[in-house]
PDB file of C-alpha atoms in Angstrom:
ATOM      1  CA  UNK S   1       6.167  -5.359   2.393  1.00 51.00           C
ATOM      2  CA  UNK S   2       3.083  -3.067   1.451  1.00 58.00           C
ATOM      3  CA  UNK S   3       3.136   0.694   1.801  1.00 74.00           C
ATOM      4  CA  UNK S   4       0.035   1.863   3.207  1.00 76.00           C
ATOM      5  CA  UNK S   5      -1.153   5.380   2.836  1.00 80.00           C
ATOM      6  CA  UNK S   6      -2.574   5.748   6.293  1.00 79.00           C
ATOM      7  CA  UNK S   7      -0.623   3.243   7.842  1.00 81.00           C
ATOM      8  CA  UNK S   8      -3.988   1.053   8.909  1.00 87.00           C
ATOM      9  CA  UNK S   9      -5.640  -2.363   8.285  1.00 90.00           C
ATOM     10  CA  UNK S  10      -8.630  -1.788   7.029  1.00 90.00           C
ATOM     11  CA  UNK S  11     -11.895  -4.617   6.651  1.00 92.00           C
ATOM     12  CA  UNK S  12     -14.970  -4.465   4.567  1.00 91.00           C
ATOM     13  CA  UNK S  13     -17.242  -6.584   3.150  1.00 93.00           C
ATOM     14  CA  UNK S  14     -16.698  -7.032  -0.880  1.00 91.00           C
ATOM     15  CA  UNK S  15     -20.260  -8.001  -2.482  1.00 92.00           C
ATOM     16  CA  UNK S  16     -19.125 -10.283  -5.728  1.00 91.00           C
ATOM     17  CA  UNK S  17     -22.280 -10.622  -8.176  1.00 90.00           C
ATOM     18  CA  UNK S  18     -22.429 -13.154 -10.793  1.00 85.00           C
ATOM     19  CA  UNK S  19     -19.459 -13.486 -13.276  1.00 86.00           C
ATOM     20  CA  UNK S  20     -16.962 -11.219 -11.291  1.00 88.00           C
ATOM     21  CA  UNK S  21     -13.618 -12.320 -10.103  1.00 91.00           C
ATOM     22  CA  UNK S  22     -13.329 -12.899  -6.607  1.00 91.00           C
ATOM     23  CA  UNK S  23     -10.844 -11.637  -4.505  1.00 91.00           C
ATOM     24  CA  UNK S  24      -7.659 -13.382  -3.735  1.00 93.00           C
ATOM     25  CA  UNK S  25      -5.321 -13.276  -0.619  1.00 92.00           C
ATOM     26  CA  UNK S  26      -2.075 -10.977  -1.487  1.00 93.00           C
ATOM     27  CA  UNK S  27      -3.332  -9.664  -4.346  1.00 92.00           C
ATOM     28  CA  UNK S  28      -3.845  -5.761  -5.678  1.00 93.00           C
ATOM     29  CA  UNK S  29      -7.273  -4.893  -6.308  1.00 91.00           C
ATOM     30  CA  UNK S  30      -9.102  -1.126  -7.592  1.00 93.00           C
ATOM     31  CA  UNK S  31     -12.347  -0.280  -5.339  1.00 89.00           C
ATOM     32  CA  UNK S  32     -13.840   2.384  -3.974  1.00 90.00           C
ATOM     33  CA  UNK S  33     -14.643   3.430  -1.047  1.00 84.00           C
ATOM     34  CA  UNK S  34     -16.803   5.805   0.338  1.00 82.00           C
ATOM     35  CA  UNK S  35     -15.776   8.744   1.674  1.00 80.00           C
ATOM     36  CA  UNK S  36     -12.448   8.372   0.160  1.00 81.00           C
ATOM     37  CA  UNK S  37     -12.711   7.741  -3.773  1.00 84.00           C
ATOM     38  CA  UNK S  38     -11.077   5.459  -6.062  1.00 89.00           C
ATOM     39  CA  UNK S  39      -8.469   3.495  -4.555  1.00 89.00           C
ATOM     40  CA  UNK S  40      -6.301   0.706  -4.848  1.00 91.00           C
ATOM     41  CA  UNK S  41      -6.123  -1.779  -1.899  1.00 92.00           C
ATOM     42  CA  UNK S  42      -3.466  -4.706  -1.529  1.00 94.00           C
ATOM     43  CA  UNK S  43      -5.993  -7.882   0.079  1.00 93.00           C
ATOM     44  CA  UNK S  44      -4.113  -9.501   3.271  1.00 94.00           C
ATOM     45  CA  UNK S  45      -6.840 -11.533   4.624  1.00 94.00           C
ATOM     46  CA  UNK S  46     -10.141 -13.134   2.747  1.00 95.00           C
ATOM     47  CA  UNK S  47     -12.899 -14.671   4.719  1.00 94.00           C
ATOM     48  CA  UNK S  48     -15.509 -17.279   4.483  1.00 94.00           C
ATOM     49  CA  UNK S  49     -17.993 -16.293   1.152  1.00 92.00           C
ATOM     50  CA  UNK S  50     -21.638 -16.100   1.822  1.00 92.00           C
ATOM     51  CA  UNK S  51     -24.931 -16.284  -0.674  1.00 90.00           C
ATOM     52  CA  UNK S  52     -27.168 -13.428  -0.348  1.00 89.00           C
ATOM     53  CA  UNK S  53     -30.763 -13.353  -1.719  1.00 82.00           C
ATOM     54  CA  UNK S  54     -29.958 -11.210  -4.613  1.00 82.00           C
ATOM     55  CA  UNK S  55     -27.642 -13.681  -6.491  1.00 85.00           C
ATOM     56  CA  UNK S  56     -24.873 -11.715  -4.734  1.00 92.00           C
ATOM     57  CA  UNK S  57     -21.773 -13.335  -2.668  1.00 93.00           C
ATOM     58  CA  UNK S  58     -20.634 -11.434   0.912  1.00 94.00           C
ATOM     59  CA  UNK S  59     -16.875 -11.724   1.305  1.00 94.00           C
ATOM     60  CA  UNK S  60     -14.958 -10.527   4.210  1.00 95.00           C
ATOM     61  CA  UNK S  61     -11.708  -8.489   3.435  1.00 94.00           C
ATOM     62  CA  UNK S  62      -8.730  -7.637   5.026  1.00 95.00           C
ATOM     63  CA  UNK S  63      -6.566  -4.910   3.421  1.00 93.00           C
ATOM     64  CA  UNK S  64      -3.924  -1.667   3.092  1.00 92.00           C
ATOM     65  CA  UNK S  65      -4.703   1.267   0.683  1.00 89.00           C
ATOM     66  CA  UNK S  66      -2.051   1.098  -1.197  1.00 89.00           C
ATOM     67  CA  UNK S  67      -3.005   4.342  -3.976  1.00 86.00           C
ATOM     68  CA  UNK S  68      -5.878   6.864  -4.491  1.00 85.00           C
ATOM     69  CA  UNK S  69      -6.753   7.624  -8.063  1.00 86.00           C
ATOM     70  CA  UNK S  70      -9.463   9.966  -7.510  1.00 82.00           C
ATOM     71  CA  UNK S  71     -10.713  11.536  -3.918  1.00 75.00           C
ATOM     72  CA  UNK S  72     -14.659  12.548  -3.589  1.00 73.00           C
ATOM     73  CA  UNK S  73     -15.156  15.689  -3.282  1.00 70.00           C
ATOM     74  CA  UNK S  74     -15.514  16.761   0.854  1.00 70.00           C
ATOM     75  CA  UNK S  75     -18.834  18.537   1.064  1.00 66.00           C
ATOM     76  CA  UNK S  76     -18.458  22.063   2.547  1.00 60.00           C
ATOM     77  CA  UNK S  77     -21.169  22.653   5.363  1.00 63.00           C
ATOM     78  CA  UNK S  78     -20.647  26.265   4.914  1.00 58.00           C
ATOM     79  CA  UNK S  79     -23.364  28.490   5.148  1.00 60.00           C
ATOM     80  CA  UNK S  80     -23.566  32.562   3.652  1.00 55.00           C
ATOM     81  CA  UNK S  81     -23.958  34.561   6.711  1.00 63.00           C
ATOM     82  CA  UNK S  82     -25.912  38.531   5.397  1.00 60.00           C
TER      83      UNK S  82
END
């Protein structure tokens, strides 16, 4: 059983250039993410690999957020009023 931060699946796609690991099913793995930060997911699902054009492989994922390590900071849209 996986604790999940949010309490969500989430799905992305993981691009894997040349020499990296790839990702395996029920495994923990650190990415991030944007709009959240540095996080560690826990993979429940991986999908078919693809080639790209840039020497690159596209891999579907399936996963929890399992930790955050570090959280971008949220940009304040706050304006001085005179």
């Amino acid at each position: 059983m996986t604790i999940s931060i949010d309490g969500k699946m989430h799905r992305t796609f993981l691009y894997i250039k040349f020499g990296q690991d790839f990702p395996r099913k029920y495994s923990n793995r650190k990415l991030y993410i944007s709009g959240v930060g540095d996080v560690l997911v826990y993979i429940t699902d991986v999908g078919v690999p693809q080639w790209t054009e840039k020497m690159t492989v596209k891999i579907k994922i399936w996963y929890y957020i399992t930790q955050i390590y570090r959280e971008e900071p949220k940009k304040n849209k706050l304006t001085l009023v005179k």
